[in-house]
PDB file of C-alpha atoms in Angstrom:
ATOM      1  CA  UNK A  14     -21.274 -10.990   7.664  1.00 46.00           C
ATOM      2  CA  UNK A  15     -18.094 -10.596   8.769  1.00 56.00           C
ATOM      3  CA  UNK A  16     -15.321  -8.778   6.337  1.00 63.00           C
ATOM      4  CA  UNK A  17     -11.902 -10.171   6.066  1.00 65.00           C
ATOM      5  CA  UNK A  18      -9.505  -7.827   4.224  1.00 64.00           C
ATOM      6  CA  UNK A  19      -6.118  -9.231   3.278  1.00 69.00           C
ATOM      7  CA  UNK A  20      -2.883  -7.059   3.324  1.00 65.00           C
ATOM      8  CA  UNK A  21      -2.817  -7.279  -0.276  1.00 69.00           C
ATOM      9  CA  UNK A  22      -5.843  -5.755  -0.682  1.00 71.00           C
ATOM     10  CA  UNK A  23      -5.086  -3.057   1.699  1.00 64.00           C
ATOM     11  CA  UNK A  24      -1.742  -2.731  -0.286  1.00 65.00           C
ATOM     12  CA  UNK A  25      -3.719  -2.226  -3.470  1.00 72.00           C
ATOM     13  CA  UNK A  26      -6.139   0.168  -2.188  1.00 69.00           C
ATOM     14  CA  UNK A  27      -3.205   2.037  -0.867  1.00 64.00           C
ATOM     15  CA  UNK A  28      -1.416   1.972  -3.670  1.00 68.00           C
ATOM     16  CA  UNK A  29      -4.451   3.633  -5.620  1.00 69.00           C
ATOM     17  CA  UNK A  30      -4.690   6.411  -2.728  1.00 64.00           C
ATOM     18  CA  UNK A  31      -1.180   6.879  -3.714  1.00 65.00           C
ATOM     19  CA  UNK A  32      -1.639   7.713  -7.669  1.00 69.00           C
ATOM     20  CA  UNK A  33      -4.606   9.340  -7.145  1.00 67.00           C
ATOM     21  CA  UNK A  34      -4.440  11.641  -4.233  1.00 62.00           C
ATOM     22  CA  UNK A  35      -0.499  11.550  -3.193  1.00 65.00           C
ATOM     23  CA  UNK A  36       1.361  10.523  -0.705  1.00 60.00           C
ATOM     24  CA  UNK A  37       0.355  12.169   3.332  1.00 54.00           C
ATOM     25  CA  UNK A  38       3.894  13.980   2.873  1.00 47.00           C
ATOM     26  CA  UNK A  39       3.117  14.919  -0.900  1.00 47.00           C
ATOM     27  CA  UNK A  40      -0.178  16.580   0.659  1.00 44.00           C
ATOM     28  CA  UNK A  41       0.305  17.487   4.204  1.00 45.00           C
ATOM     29  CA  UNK A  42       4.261  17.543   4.740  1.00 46.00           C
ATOM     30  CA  UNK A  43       4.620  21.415   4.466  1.00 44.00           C
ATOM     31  CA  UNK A  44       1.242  22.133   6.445  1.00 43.00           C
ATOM     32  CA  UNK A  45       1.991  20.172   9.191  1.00 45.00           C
ATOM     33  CA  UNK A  46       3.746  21.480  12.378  1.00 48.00           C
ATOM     34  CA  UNK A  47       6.337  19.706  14.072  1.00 46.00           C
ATOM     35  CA  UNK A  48       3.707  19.198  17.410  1.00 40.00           C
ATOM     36  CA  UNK A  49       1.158  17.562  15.221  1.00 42.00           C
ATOM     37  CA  UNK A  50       4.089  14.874  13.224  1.00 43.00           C
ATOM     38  CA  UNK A  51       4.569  13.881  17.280  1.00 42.00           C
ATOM     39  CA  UNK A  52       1.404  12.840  17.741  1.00 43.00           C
ATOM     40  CA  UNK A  53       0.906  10.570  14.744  1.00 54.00           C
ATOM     41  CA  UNK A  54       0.338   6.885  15.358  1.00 61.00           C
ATOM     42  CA  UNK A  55       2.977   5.798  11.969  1.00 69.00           C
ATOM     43  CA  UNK A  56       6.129   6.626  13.871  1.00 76.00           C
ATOM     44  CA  UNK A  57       7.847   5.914  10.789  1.00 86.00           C
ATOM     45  CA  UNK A  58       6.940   9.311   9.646  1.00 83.00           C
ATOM     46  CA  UNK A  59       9.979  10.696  11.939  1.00 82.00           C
ATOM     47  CA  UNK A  60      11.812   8.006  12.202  1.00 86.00           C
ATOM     48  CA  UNK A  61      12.840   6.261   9.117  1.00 91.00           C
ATOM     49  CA  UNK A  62      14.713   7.865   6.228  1.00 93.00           C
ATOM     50  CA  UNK A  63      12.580   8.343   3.253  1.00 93.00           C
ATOM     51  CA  UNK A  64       9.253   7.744   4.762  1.00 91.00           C
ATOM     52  CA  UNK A  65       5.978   9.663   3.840  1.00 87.00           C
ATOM     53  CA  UNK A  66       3.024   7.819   5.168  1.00 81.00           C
ATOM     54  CA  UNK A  67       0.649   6.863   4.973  1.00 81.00           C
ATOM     55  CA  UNK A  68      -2.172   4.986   7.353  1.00 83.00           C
ATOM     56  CA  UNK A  69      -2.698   3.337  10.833  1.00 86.00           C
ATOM     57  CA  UNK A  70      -5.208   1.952  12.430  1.00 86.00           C
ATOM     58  CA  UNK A  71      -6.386  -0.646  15.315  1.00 89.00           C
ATOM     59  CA  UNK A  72      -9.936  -2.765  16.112  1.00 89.00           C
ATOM     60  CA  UNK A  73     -10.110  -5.640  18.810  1.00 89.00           C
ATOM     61  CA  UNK A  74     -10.319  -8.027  15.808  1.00 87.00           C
ATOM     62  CA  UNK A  75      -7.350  -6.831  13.404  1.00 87.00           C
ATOM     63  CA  UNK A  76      -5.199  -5.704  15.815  1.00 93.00           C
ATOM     64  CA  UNK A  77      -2.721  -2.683  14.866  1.00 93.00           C
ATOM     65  CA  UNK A  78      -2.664  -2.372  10.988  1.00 91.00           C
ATOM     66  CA  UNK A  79      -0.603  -0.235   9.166  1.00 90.00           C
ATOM     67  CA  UNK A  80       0.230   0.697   5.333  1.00 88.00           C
ATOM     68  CA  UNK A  81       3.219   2.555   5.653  1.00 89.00           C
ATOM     69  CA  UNK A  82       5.167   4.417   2.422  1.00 90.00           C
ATOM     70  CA  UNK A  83       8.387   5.108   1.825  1.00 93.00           C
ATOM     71  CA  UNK A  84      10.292   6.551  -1.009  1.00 93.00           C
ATOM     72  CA  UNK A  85      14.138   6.310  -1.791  1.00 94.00           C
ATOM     73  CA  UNK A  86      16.380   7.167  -5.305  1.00 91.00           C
ATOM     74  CA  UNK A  87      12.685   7.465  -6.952  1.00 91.00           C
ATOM     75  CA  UNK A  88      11.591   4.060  -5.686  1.00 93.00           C
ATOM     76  CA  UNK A  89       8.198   4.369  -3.994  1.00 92.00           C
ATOM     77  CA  UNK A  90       7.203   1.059  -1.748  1.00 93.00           C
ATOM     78  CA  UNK A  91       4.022   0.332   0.333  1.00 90.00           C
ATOM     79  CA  UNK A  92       4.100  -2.065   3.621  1.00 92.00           C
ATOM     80  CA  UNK A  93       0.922  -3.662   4.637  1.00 91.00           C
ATOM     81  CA  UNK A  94       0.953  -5.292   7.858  1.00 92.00           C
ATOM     82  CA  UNK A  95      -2.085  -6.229   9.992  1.00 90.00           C
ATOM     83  CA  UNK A  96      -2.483  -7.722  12.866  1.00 91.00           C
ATOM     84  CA  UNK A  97      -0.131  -6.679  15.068  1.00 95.00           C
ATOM     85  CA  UNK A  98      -0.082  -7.384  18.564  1.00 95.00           C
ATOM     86  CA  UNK A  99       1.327  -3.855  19.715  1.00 95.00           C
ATOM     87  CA  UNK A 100       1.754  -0.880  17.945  1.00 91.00           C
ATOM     88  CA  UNK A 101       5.078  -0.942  18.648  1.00 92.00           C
ATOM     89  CA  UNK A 102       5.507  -4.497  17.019  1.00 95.00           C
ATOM     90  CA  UNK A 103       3.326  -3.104  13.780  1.00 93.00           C
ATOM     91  CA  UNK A 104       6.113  -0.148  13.136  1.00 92.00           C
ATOM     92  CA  UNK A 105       8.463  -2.782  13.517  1.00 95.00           C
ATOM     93  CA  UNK A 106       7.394  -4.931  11.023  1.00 96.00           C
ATOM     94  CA  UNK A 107       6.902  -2.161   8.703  1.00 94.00           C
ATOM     95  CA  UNK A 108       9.964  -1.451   8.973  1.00 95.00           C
ATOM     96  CA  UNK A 109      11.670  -4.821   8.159  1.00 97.00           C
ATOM     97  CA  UNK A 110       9.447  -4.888   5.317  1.00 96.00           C
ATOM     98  CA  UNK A 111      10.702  -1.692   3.886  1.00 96.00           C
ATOM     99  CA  UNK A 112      14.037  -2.498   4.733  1.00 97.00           C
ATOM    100  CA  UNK A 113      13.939  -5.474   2.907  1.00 97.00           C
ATOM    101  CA  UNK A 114      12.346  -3.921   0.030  1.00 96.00           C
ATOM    102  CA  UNK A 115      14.441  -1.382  -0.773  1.00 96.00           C
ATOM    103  CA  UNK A 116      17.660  -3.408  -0.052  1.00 97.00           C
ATOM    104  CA  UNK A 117      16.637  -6.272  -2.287  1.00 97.00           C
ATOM    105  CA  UNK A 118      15.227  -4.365  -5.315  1.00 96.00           C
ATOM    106  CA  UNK A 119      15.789  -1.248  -7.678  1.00 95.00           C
ATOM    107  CA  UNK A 120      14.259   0.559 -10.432  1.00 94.00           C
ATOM    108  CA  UNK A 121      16.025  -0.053 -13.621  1.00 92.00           C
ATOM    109  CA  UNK A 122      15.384   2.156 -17.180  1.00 90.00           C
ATOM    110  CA  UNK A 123      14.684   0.200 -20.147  1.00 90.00           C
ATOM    111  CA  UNK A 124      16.786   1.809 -23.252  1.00 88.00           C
ATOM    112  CA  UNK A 125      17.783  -0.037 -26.352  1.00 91.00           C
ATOM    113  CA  UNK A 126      21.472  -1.228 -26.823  1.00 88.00           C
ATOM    114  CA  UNK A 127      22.300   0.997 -28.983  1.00 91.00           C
ATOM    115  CA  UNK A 128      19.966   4.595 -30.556  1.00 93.00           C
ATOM    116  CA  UNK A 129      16.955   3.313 -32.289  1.00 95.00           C
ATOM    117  CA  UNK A 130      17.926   4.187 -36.093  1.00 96.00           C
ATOM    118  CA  UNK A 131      15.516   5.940 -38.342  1.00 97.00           C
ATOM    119  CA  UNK A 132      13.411   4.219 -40.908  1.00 97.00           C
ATOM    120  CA  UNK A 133      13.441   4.510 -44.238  1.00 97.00           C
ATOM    121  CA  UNK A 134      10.386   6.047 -45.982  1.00 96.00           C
ATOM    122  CA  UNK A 135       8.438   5.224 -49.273  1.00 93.00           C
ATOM    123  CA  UNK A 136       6.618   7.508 -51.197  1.00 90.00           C
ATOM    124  CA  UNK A 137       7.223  10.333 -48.270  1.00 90.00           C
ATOM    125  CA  UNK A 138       8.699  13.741 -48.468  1.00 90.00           C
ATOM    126  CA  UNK A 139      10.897  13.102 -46.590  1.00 92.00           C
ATOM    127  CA  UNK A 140      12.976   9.850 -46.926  1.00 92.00           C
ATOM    128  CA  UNK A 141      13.687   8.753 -43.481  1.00 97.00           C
ATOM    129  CA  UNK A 142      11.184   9.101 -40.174  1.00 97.00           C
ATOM    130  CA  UNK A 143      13.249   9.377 -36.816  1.00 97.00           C
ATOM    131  CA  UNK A 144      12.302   6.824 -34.013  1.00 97.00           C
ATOM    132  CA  UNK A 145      11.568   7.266 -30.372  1.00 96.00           C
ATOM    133  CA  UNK A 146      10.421   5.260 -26.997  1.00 94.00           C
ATOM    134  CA  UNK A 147       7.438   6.772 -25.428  1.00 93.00           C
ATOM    135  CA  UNK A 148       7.897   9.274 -22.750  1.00 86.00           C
ATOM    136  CA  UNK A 149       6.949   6.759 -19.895  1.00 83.00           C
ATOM    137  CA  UNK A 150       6.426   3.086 -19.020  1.00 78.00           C
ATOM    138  CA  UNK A 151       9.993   2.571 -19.610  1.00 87.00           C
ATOM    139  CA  UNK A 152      11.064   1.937 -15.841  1.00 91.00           C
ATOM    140  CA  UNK A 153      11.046  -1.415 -14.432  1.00 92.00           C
ATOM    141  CA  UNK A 154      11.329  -2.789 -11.067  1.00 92.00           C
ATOM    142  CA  UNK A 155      14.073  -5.667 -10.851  1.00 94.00           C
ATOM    143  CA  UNK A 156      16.109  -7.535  -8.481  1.00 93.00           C
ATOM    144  CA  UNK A 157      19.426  -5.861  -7.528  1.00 93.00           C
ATOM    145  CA  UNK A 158      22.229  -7.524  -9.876  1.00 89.00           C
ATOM    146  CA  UNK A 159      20.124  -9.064 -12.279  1.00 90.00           C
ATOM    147  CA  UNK A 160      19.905  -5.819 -14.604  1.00 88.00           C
ATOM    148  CA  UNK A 161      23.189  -6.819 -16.478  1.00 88.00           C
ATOM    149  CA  UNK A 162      21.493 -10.510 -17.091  1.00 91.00           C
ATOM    150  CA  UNK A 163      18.428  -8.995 -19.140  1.00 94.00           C
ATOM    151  CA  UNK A 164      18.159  -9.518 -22.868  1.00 95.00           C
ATOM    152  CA  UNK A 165      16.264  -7.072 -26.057  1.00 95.00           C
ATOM    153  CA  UNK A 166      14.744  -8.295 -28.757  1.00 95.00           C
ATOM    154  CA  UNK A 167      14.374  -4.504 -31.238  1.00 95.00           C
ATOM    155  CA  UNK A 168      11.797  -5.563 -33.813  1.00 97.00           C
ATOM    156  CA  UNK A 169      11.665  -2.867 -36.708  1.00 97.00           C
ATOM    157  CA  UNK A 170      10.237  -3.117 -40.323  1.00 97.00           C
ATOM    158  CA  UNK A 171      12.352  -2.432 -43.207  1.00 96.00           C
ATOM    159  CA  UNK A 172      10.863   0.570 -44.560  1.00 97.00           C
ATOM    160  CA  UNK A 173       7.277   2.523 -43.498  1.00 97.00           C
ATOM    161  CA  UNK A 174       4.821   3.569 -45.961  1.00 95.00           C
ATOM    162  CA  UNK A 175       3.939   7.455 -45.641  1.00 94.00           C
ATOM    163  CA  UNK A 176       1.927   9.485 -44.415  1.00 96.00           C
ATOM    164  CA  UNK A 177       3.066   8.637 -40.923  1.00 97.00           C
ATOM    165  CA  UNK A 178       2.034  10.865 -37.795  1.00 97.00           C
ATOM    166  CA  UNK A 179       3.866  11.671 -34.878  1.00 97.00           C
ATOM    167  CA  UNK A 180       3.558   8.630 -31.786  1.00 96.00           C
ATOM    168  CA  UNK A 181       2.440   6.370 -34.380  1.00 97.00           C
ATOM    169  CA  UNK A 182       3.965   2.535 -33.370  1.00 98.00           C
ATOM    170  CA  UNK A 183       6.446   1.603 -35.774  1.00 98.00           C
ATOM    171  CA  UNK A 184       7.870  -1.640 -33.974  1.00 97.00           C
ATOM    172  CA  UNK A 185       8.786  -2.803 -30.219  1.00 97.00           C
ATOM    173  CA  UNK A 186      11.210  -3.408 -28.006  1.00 96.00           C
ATOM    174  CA  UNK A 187      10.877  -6.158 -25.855  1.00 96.00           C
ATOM    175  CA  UNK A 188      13.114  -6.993 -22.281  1.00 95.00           C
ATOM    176  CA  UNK A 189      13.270 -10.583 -21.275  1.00 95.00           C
ATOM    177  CA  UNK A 190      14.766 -11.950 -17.886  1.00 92.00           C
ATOM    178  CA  UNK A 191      15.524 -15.228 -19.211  1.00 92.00           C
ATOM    179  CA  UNK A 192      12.530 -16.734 -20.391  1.00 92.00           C
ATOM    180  CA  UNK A 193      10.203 -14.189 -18.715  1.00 94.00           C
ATOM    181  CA  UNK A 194       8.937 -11.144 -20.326  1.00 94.00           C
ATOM    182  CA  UNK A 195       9.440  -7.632 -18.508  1.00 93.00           C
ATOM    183  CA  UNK A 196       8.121  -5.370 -20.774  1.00 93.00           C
ATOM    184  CA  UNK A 197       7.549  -4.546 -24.491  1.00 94.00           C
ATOM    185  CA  UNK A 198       7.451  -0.946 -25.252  1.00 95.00           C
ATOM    186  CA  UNK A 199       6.166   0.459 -28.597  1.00 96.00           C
ATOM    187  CA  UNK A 200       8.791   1.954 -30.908  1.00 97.00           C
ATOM    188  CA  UNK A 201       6.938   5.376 -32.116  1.00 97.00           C
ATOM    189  CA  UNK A 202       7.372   7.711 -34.514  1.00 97.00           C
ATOM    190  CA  UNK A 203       9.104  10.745 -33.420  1.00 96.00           C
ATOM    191  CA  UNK A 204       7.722  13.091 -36.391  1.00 97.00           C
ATOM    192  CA  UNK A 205       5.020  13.511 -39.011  1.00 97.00           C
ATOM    193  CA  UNK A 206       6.033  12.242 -42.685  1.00 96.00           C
ATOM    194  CA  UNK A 207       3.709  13.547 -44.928  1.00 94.00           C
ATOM    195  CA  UNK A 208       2.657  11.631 -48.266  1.00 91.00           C
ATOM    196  CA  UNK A 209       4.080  12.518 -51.911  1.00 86.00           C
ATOM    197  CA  UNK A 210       1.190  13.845 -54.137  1.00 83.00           C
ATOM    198  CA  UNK A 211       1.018  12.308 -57.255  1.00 72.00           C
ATOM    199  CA  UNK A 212       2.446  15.220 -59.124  1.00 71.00           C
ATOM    200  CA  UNK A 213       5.583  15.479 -57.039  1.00 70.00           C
ATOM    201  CA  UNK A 214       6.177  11.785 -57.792  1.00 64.00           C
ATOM    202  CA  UNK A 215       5.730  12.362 -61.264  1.00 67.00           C
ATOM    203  CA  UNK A 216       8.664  15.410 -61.085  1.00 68.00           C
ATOM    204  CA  UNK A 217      10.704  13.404 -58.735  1.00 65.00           C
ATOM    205  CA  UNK A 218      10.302  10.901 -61.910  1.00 65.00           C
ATOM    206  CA  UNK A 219      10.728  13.304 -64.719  1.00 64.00           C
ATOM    207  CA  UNK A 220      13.795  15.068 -63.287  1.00 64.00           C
ATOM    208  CA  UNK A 221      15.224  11.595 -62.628  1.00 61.00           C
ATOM    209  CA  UNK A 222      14.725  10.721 -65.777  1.00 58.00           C
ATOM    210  CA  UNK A 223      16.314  14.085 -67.530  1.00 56.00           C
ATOM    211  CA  UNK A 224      19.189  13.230 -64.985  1.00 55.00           C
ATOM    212  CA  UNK A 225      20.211   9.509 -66.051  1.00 53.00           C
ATOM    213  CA  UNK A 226      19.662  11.167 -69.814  1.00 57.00           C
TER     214      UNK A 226
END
């Protein structure tokens, strides 16, 4: 009955720990006194730049383990290593792993080209709705240098029938790298449109009428 964990899984549980509970800096960093930080096992905590935690540990079987965090320019990364033969070795490795990490990669905001345009609006009281990417979700983790290589594809109807609420998706916007698909983010509606009554068609229609007379 013996359990094998792999370091992905341990990066994945970690990772959860993360968005749920924060980081051990996020929680602990202003509680803790400088006497306790020197007696914690992740030496990364005061010794590499942008680190914040986050777990050690050490059996007979899995040797020294650690998931260490680090966050730099809003970039958050998790190393997993297990099986260390020294603890010494298992900081070590960490580190490369972060090293390499943040070196390698960098978090990239998808925007359209150009400002989403607003849509034009039948039988609404107003004749255009404005149009809007969602608040988040719009960040996306790429190789460094290959940002300028991406590719949008802005899919938008011609018009929108009212009533339309606020947040409601209106089209997409969708990022390729090459042939692969980053992301496709929901074009919303960034106001309510409410629908013409059938009397204020009917004067829109009379007073057109009296107009072209």
């Amino acid at each position: 009955d013996t359990k094998v964990v792999p370091s992905q899984s341990l990066e994945i549980a970690m990772r959860l720990r993360i968005t749920t509970f924060g980081s051990n800096a996020s929680i602990f960093g202003a509680l803790w006194p400088t006497y306790l930080l020197a007696q914690q096992d992740n030496k990364l905590i005061r010794f590499y730049d942008g680190a914040t935690g986050l777990k050690t540990g050490s059996t007979s079987s899995a040797g020294f383990c650690i998931s260490a965090t680090a966050e730099r320019d809003g970039m958050e990364l998790i190393a997993a290593v297990m099986h260390a033969p020294t603890a010494d070795q298992r900081n070590t490795d960490a580190k490369a792993l972060l090293n390499y990490g943040f070196s390698a990669y960098e978090l990239v905001t998808a925007e359209p080209e150009a400002p989403l345009p607003a849509l034009p609006v039948t039988l609404g009281k107003t004749g255009a709705v404005k149009t809007a990417l969602p608040e988040e979700g719009q960040t996306l983790l790429l190789e460094k240098g290959k940002a300028g290589g991406l590719t949008q594809t802005l899919e938008l109807p011609d018009t929108v029938a009212a009533p339309i609420e606020k947040g409601q998706q209106l089209g997409s916007l969708t990022v390729c790298d090459g042939e692969t698909i980053l992301c496709r983010l929901p074009i919303l509606a960034g106001e309510d449109v409410a629908k013409c009554t059938w009397w204020e068609i009917f004067a829109e229609m009379a007073a057109l009428a009296v107009f072209l007379r």
